[in-house]
mmCIF file of C-alpha atoms in Angstrom:
data_model
loop_
_atom_site.group_PDB
_atom_site.id
_atom_site.type_symbol
_atom_site.label_atom_id
_atom_site.label_comp_id
_atom_site.label_asym_id
_atom_site.label_seq_id
_atom_site.Cartn_x
_atom_site.Cartn_y
_atom_site.Cartn_z
ATOM 1 C CA MET A 119 108.946 68.513 120.091
ATOM 2 C CA THR A 120 106.007 66.370 118.921
ATOM 3 C CA LYS A 121 106.371 65.110 115.361
ATOM 4 C CA VAL A 122 103.327 65.693 113.173
ATOM 5 C CA ALA A 123 102.054 62.389 111.767
ATOM 6 C CA GLU A 124 101.874 61.927 108.000
ATOM 7 C CA ASN A 125 98.324 62.102 106.675
ATOM 8 C CA PRO A 126 97.693 58.504 105.469
ATOM 9 C CA LEU A 127 95.291 59.780 102.798
ATOM 10 C CA SER A 128 97.765 62.171 101.196
ATOM 11 C CA ALA A 129 99.480 61.519 97.871
ATOM 12 C CA ARG A 130 102.842 61.698 99.623
ATOM 13 C CA ALA A 131 101.846 58.905 102.048
ATOM 14 C CA SER A 132 100.682 56.789 99.112
ATOM 15 C CA VAL A 133 104.060 57.185 97.379
ATOM 16 C CA ILE A 134 105.908 56.202 100.575
ATOM 17 C CA ARG A 135 103.760 53.062 101.008
ATOM 18 C CA TYR A 136 104.301 52.022 97.388
ATOM 19 C CA TRP A 137 108.057 52.613 97.689
ATOM 20 C CA LYS A 138 108.347 50.459 100.811
ATOM 21 C CA ALA A 139 106.179 47.660 99.418
ATOM 22 C CA HIS A 140 107.475 47.431 95.851
ATOM 23 C CA VAL A 141 110.835 49.210 95.564
ATOM 24 C CA SER A 142 112.875 49.184 98.770
ATOM 25 C CA GLY A 143 111.878 48.415 102.327
ATOM 26 C CA ASN A 144 115.052 49.853 103.844
ATOM 27 C CA LEU A 145 116.089 52.916 101.870
ATOM 28 C CA PRO A 146 113.908 56.034 102.153
ATOM 29 C CA PRO A 147 112.285 57.340 98.976
ATOM 30 C CA PRO A 148 114.317 60.103 97.295
ATOM 31 C CA PRO A 149 113.219 63.685 98.075
ATOM 32 C CA PHE A 150 112.876 64.376 94.335
ATOM 33 C CA LEU A 151 110.227 61.658 94.041
ATOM 34 C CA LEU A 152 108.348 62.904 97.094
ATOM 35 C CA SER A 153 108.418 66.451 95.747
ATOM 36 C CA LYS A 154 106.418 65.247 92.748
ATOM 37 C CA ALA A 155 103.590 63.931 94.917
ATOM 38 C CA SER A 156 100.456 66.030 94.615
ATOM 39 C CA PRO A 157 100.034 68.588 97.437
ATOM 40 C CA LEU A 158 96.251 68.357 97.100
ATOM 41 C CA ASN A 159 94.438 67.243 100.219
ATOM 42 C CA ALA A 160 91.673 64.640 100.084
ATOM 43 C CA MET A 161 88.899 67.230 99.725
ATOM 44 C CA GLU A 162 90.691 69.110 96.926
ATOM 45 C CA LEU A 163 91.510 65.833 95.158
ATOM 46 C CA ALA A 164 87.861 64.765 95.231
ATOM 47 C CA LYS A 165 86.750 68.202 94.026
ATOM 48 C CA PHE A 166 89.087 68.354 91.026
ATOM 49 C CA THR A 167 88.540 64.664 90.173
ATOM 50 C CA ARG A 168 84.822 65.412 89.882
ATOM 51 C CA ILE A 169 85.517 68.515 87.776
ATOM 52 C CA ALA A 170 87.854 66.530 85.489
ATOM 53 C CA ALA A 171 85.228 63.798 85.068
ATOM 54 C CA GLN A 172 82.832 66.488 83.836
ATOM 55 C CA ASN A 173 85.456 67.748 81.337
ATOM 56 C CA ASN A 174 85.508 71.141 83.070
ATOM 57 C CA LEU A 175 89.086 71.138 84.381
ATOM 58 C CA SER A 176 90.291 73.551 81.685
ATOM 59 C CA SER A 177 87.847 76.223 82.848
ATOM 60 C CA ASN A 178 89.163 75.785 86.407
ATOM 61 C CA SER A 179 92.837 75.557 85.474
ATOM 62 C CA GLY A 180 93.790 78.688 87.432
ATOM 63 C CA SER A 181 92.459 77.472 90.793
ATOM 64 C CA PHE A 182 93.667 73.907 90.108
ATOM 65 C CA CYS A 183 97.248 74.986 89.392
ATOM 66 C CA SER A 184 97.249 77.316 92.378
ATOM 67 C CA SER A 185 96.092 74.528 94.730
ATOM 68 C CA ALA A 186 98.504 71.982 93.237
ATOM 69 C CA ASN A 187 101.482 74.380 93.136
ATOM 70 C CA LEU A 188 101.794 73.903 89.392
ATOM 71 C CA LEU A 189 103.257 76.425 86.974
ATOM 72 C CA TYR A 190 100.354 77.902 85.071
ATOM 73 C CA SER A 191 101.040 79.567 81.730
ATOM 74 C CA LEU A 192 99.185 82.833 82.181
ATOM 75 C CA ASP A 193 99.316 83.708 78.492
ATOM 76 C CA ASN A 194 97.267 80.699 77.341
ATOM 77 C CA SER A 195 94.058 82.705 77.225
ATOM 78 C CA LYS A 196 92.314 83.164 73.912
ATOM 79 C CA PRO A 197 93.446 86.078 71.726
ATOM 80 C CA GLY A 198 91.848 89.274 72.938
ATOM 81 C CA GLN A 199 90.684 87.683 76.191
ATOM 82 C CA ASP A 200 91.746 89.481 79.376
ATOM 83 C CA PRO A 201 93.122 87.399 82.250
ATOM 84 C CA ASN A 202 91.214 87.236 85.516
ATOM 85 C CA PHE A 203 93.203 86.208 88.579
ATOM 86 C CA ALA A 204 90.297 85.964 91.023
ATOM 87 C CA LEU A 205 91.018 83.881 94.115
ATOM 88 C CA TYR A 206 94.583 83.252 92.897
ATOM 89 C CA SER A 207 97.485 83.434 95.349
ATOM 90 C CA GLY A 208 101.224 83.455 95.976
ATOM 91 C CA LYS A 209 102.668 83.482 92.462
ATOM 92 C CA SER A 210 105.229 85.388 90.434
ATOM 93 C CA PHE A 211 104.081 87.612 87.582
ATOM 94 C CA SER A 212 107.533 88.842 86.594
ATOM 95 C CA GLY A 213 107.535 90.228 83.071
ATOM 96 C CA TYR A 214 103.825 89.544 82.638
ATOM 97 C CA GLY A 215 101.970 91.865 80.276
ATOM 98 C CA SER A 216 105.178 93.370 78.880
ATOM 99 C CA SER A 217 104.670 95.286 75.622
ATOM 100 C CA ARG A 218 100.984 94.396 75.656
ATOM 101 C CA ILE A 219 98.610 96.690 73.792
ATOM 102 C CA GLY A 220 95.290 97.346 75.499
ATOM 103 C CA GLY A 221 93.443 94.912 77.724
ATOM 104 C CA VAL A 222 92.874 94.583 81.462
ATOM 105 C CA GLY A 223 94.648 92.442 84.064
ATOM 106 C CA LEU A 224 92.288 91.908 87.025
ATOM 107 C CA PHE A 225 93.530 90.721 90.428
ATOM 108 C CA LYS A 226 90.399 90.465 92.567
ATOM 109 C CA ASN A 227 90.400 88.874 96.039
ATOM 110 C CA TYR A 228 93.948 87.734 95.266
ATOM 111 C CA SER A 229 95.788 86.053 98.187
ATOM 112 C CA ASP A 230 92.978 86.878 100.621
ATOM 113 C CA GLY A 231 93.019 85.395 104.106
ATOM 114 C CA LEU A 232 96.418 83.693 103.895
ATOM 115 C CA ASN A 233 98.945 83.501 106.699
ATOM 116 C CA ALA A 234 101.881 84.519 104.506
ATOM 117 C CA ALA A 235 101.445 85.954 101.005
ATOM 118 C CA ALA A 236 104.516 86.614 98.848
ATOM 119 C CA ASN A 237 103.899 87.946 95.348
ATOM 120 C CA SER A 238 106.267 89.331 92.757
ATOM 121 C CA PHE A 239 105.293 91.718 89.964
ATOM 122 C CA ASN A 240 108.755 92.588 88.637
ATOM 123 C CA GLU A 241 108.626 94.361 85.257
ATOM 124 C CA TYR A 242 104.874 93.742 85.080
ATOM 125 C CA SER A 243 103.222 95.639 82.215
ATOM 126 C CA GLY A 244 106.549 97.141 81.130
ATOM 127 C CA ASP A 245 106.469 99.034 77.803
ATOM 128 C CA SER A 246 102.744 98.312 77.508
ATOM 129 C CA VAL A 247 100.324 100.626 75.695
ATOM 130 C CA ALA A 248 96.875 101.521 77.093
ATOM 131 C CA HIS A 249 96.950 98.509 79.430
ATOM 132 C CA THR A 250 94.934 98.598 82.665
ATOM 133 C CA GLU A 251 95.899 96.789 85.865
ATOM 134 C CA GLU A 252 93.270 96.384 88.591
ATOM 135 C CA PHE A 253 94.084 95.137 92.093
ATOM 136 C CA LYS A 254 90.781 94.961 93.997
ATOM 137 C CA GLY A 255 90.406 93.385 97.401
ATOM 138 C CA TYR A 256 94.032 92.249 97.068
ATOM 139 C CA ALA A 257 95.614 90.319 99.999
ATOM 140 C CA LYS A 258 93.036 91.337 102.601
ATOM 141 C CA ASP A 259 93.216 89.859 106.116
ATOM 142 C CA VAL A 260 96.671 88.390 105.494
ATOM 143 C CA ASN A 261 99.106 87.954 108.380
ATOM 144 C CA PHE A 262 102.430 88.550 106.574
ATOM 145 C CA ALA A 263 102.202 90.182 103.130
ATOM 146 C CA THR A 264 105.269 90.766 100.946
ATOM 147 C CA ASP A 265 104.733 92.305 97.518
ATOM 148 C CA ASN A 266 107.454 93.403 95.128
ATOM 149 C CA PHE A 267 106.616 95.800 92.283
ATOM 150 C CA THR A 268 110.117 96.483 90.912
ATOM 151 C CA ASN A 269 110.127 98.142 87.473
ATOM 152 C CA TYR A 270 106.343 97.759 87.339
ATOM 153 C CA GLY A 271 104.897 99.721 84.397
ATOM 154 C CA SER A 272 108.343 100.923 83.366
ATOM 155 C CA GLY A 273 108.095 102.631 79.996
ATOM 156 C CA ALA A 274 104.314 102.153 79.833
ATOM 157 C CA THR A 275 102.255 104.562 77.716
ATOM 158 C CA GLY A 276 98.688 105.366 78.683
ATOM 159 C CA GLY A 277 96.586 102.948 80.671
ATOM 160 C CA SER A 278 96.331 102.871 84.449
ATOM 161 C CA GLY A 279 97.045 100.933 87.632
ATOM 162 C CA ASP A 280 94.242 100.805 90.203
ATOM 163 C CA PHE A 281 94.874 99.511 93.742
ATOM 164 C CA THR A 282 91.530 99.391 95.583
ATOM 165 C CA SER A 283 91.112 97.868 99.068
ATOM 166 C CA TYR A 284 94.688 96.626 98.782
ATOM 167 C CA ASN A 285 96.287 94.902 101.819
ATOM 168 C CA GLY A 286 93.421 95.823 104.141
ATOM 169 C CA ARG A 287 93.707 94.568 107.733
ATOM 170 C CA VAL A 288 97.119 93.020 107.080
ATOM 171 C CA ASN A 289 99.203 92.370 110.180
ATOM 172 C CA VAL A 290 102.707 92.930 108.774
ATOM 173 C CA PRO A 291 102.684 94.425 105.251
ATOM 174 C CA ASN A 292 105.996 94.778 103.412
ATOM 175 C CA LEU A 293 105.466 96.492 100.069
ATOM 176 C CA GLY A 294 108.149 97.603 97.646
ATOM 177 C CA PHE A 295 107.500 99.892 94.663
ATOM 178 C CA ILE A 296 111.001 100.381 93.220
ATOM 179 C CA LEU A 297 111.350 102.170 89.859
ATOM 180 C CA TYR A 298 107.579 101.787 89.533
ATOM 181 C CA ASP A 299 106.277 103.653 86.462
ATOM 182 C CA SER A 300 109.777 104.912 85.614
ATOM 183 C CA ASP A 301 110.060 106.409 82.109
ATOM 184 C CA ALA A 302 106.288 105.976 81.771
ATOM 185 C CA ASN A 303 104.078 108.342 79.783
ATOM 186 C CA SER A 304 100.584 109.286 81.005
ATOM 187 C CA HIS A 305 100.198 106.071 83.024
ATOM 188 C CA LYS A 306 97.755 106.921 85.830
ATOM 189 C CA LEU A 307 98.048 105.266 89.252
ATOM 190 C CA SER A 308 95.408 105.193 91.961
ATOM 191 C CA PHE A 309 95.686 103.866 95.523
ATOM 192 C CA SER A 310 92.261 103.810 97.227
ATOM 193 C CA SER A 311 91.591 102.301 100.665
ATOM 194 C CA TYR A 312 95.185 101.088 100.569
ATOM 195 C CA THR A 313 96.550 99.256 103.684
ATOM 196 C CA GLU A 314 93.602 100.396 105.798
ATOM 197 C CA GLU A 315 93.672 99.047 109.359
ATOM 198 C CA ALA A 316 97.052 97.435 108.655
ATOM 199 C CA ASN A 317 99.478 96.838 111.507
ATOM 200 C CA ALA A 318 103.230 97.413 111.891
ATOM 201 C CA GLY A 319 104.563 97.296 108.349
ATOM 202 C CA ALA A 320 106.601 99.189 105.778
ATOM 203 C CA GLU A 321 105.903 100.586 102.304
ATOM 204 C CA ALA A 322 108.752 101.796 100.135
ATOM 205 C CA PHE A 323 108.316 103.957 97.025
ATOM 206 C CA THR A 324 111.853 104.270 95.635
ATOM 207 C CA SER A 325 112.524 106.103 92.345
ATOM 208 C CA TYR A 326 108.784 105.835 91.714
ATOM 209 C CA GLY A 327 107.817 107.625 88.469
ATOM 210 C CA LYS A 328 111.430 108.556 87.720
ATOM 211 C CA ASN A 329 111.786 110.342 84.358
ATOM 212 C CA GLY A 330 108.053 109.891 83.853
ATOM 213 C CA ASN A 331 105.946 112.193 81.698
ATOM 214 C CA ALA A 332 102.498 113.329 82.859
ATOM 215 C CA VAL A 333 102.368 110.465 85.371
ATOM 216 C CA SER A 334 99.444 110.895 87.768
ATOM 217 C CA SER A 335 99.447 109.282 91.225
ATOM 218 C CA GLN A 336 96.458 109.503 93.566
ATOM 219 C CA PHE A 337 96.543 108.245 97.159
ATOM 220 C CA ASN A 338 92.977 108.277 98.533
ATOM 221 C CA SER A 339 92.225 106.910 102.017
ATOM 222 C CA TYR A 340 95.760 105.547 102.156
ATOM 223 C CA SER A 341 96.767 103.787 105.432
ATOM 224 C CA ASN A 342 93.715 105.066 107.292
ATOM 225 C CA ASP A 343 93.253 103.626 110.803
ATOM 226 C CA ALA A 344 96.587 101.820 110.403
ATOM 227 C CA ASN A 345 98.957 101.150 113.289
ATOM 228 C CA ASN A 346 102.668 101.958 113.167
ATOM 229 C CA ILE A 347 103.009 101.973 109.362
ATOM 230 C CA ARG A 348 106.178 103.401 107.817
ATOM 231 C CA SER A 349 106.043 104.872 104.305
ATOM 232 C CA ASP A 350 109.238 105.939 102.550
ATOM 233 C CA PHE A 351 109.077 108.044 99.381
ATOM 234 C CA THR A 352 112.714 108.181 98.229
ATOM 235 C CA SER A 353 113.634 109.820 94.907
ATOM 236 C CA TYR A 354 109.932 109.758 94.052
ATOM 237 C CA GLY A 355 109.185 111.493 90.718
ATOM 238 C CA VAL A 356 112.818 112.493 90.141
ATOM 239 C CA SER A 357 113.286 114.371 86.853
ATOM 240 C CA GLY A 358 109.655 113.801 85.975
ATOM 241 C CA ASN A 359 107.651 116.102 83.706
ATOM 242 C CA ALA A 360 104.167 117.432 84.483
ATOM 243 C CA ALA A 361 103.496 114.898 87.245
ATOM 244 C CA ASN A 362 100.268 115.256 89.236
ATOM 245 C CA ASN A 363 100.421 113.688 92.704
ATOM 246 C CA SER A 364 97.534 113.848 95.157
ATOM 247 C CA PHE A 365 97.415 112.679 98.789
ATOM 248 C CA LYS A 366 93.806 112.855 99.993
ATOM 249 C CA GLY A 367 92.691 111.395 103.301
ATOM 250 C CA TYR A 368 96.201 109.987 103.733
ATOM 251 C CA GLY A 369 96.928 108.302 107.085
ATOM 252 C CA ASP A 370 93.770 109.598 108.747
ATOM 253 C CA SER A 371 93.186 108.318 112.297
ATOM 254 C CA GLY A 372 96.396 106.319 112.135
ATOM 255 C CA ASN A 373 98.459 105.393 115.176
ATOM 256 C CA THR A 374 102.155 106.343 115.134
ATOM 257 C CA PRO A 375 102.529 106.761 111.343
ATOM 258 C CA HIS A 376 106.012 107.452 109.952
ATOM 259 C CA ASN A 377 106.170 109.153 106.543
ATOM 260 C CA ASN A 378 109.485 110.093 104.973
ATOM 261 C CA PHE A 379 109.753 112.125 101.763
ATOM 262 C CA LYS A 380 113.429 112.206 100.776
ATOM 263 C CA THR A 381 114.646 113.815 97.521
ATOM 264 C CA TYR A 382 110.999 113.760 96.419
ATOM 265 C CA GLY A 383 110.419 115.410 93.019
ATOM 266 C CA VAL A 384 114.058 116.492 92.632
ATOM 267 C CA GLY A 385 114.681 118.046 89.219
ATOM 268 C CA ALA A 386 111.038 117.661 88.213
ATOM 269 C CA ASN A 387 109.447 120.004 85.694
ATOM 270 C CA SER A 388 106.021 121.586 86.077
ATOM 271 C CA GLY A 389 104.636 119.103 88.591
ATOM 272 C CA ILE A 390 101.778 119.374 91.092
ATOM 273 C CA ASP A 391 101.699 117.875 94.611
ATOM 274 C CA LYS A 392 98.522 118.230 96.658
ATOM 275 C CA PHE A 393 97.992 117.131 100.278
ATOM 276 C CA THR A 394 94.336 117.216 101.419
ATOM 277 C CA SER A 395 93.175 115.910 104.812
ATOM 278 C CA TYR A 396 96.653 114.504 105.380
ATOM 279 C CA LEU A 397 97.078 112.621 108.716
ATOM 280 C CA ASP A 398 93.860 114.077 110.158
ATOM 281 C CA GLY A 399 93.199 112.620 113.590
ATOM 282 C CA ALA A 400 96.456 110.664 113.573
ATOM 283 C CA ASN A 401 98.076 109.866 116.905
ATOM 284 C CA SER A 402 101.750 110.658 117.460
ATOM 285 C CA GLY A 403 104.029 109.698 114.532
ATOM 286 C CA ASP A 404 106.332 111.879 112.456
ATOM 287 C CA ASP A 405 106.810 113.233 108.928
ATOM 288 C CA THR A 406 110.116 114.093 107.297
ATOM 289 C CA PHE A 407 110.490 116.166 104.115
ATOM 290 C CA GLN A 408 114.165 116.192 103.074
ATOM 291 C CA SER A 409 115.254 117.829 99.799
ATOM 292 C CA TYR A 410 111.587 117.823 98.780
ATOM 293 C CA THR A 411 111.140 119.122 95.176
ATOM 294 C CA SER A 412 114.718 120.417 95.249
ATOM 295 C CA HIS A 413 115.803 121.996 91.932
ATOM 296 C CA ALA A 414 112.318 121.442 90.566
ATOM 297 C CA ILE A 415 111.032 123.795 87.875
ATOM 298 C CA PRO A 416 107.725 125.314 89.087
ATOM 299 C CA THR A 417 104.523 125.338 87.096
ATOM 300 C CA LYS A 418 104.036 128.608 85.281
#
């Protein structure tokens, strides 16, 4: 196997040269020291050096920290100012926005065009009030996309989550919505143009909206023209009250879609589920409804 040569212009190469010339010519530099070398390439280094010289680095701190793999404190924005994560990628937002009142978190063109995007939104916006989350053009044209939304919006009151053009044209999407919007009250969720033209992936909605009150979920143009996508709705909306779920244009023109609804809406009270233009023009595939709305109390 051919060994890839070290870029002589990189910060890592500079550290190695200094170590050999001034510290030790025989012993290799410690991995800890090398890990602290900047991951910026020559072009990025020149770009941010110029920005820093103009005293504008603070206004570009998001893109700088993302490029340099630095931990960026997302709550350093001015009071009342909403965060904007445009062109950001591959970070963890666990616990972000918890108990926040009002405001908007915007993820636009986030993680677009990457080979492998792994993002975590565990307990994001939990117990928030009237907080809006917008994911627009999120992780489009990515090869391997892994997103984890465990306990996202748990206990939230009001507000909404909007996923528009999310994971479009992804090769292998792997999305997990576990206990998403559980115990929430009137927190509206919308999935529009979600995983369109995606290939060979899996989406899991486990205990989604559990014990929620008046939680509305709308899936519009979900997984259209996708190939071999598996969607599992397990214990979705269990024991929820007055939920309103709509599947419109879901899986249209897809190839070999697999949709499983297991113990969906069990024990729910006065909920509405509507399927319009579901899997129209889809090729092959299968749908399983097991214990769907079992023991649910119908709308009067």
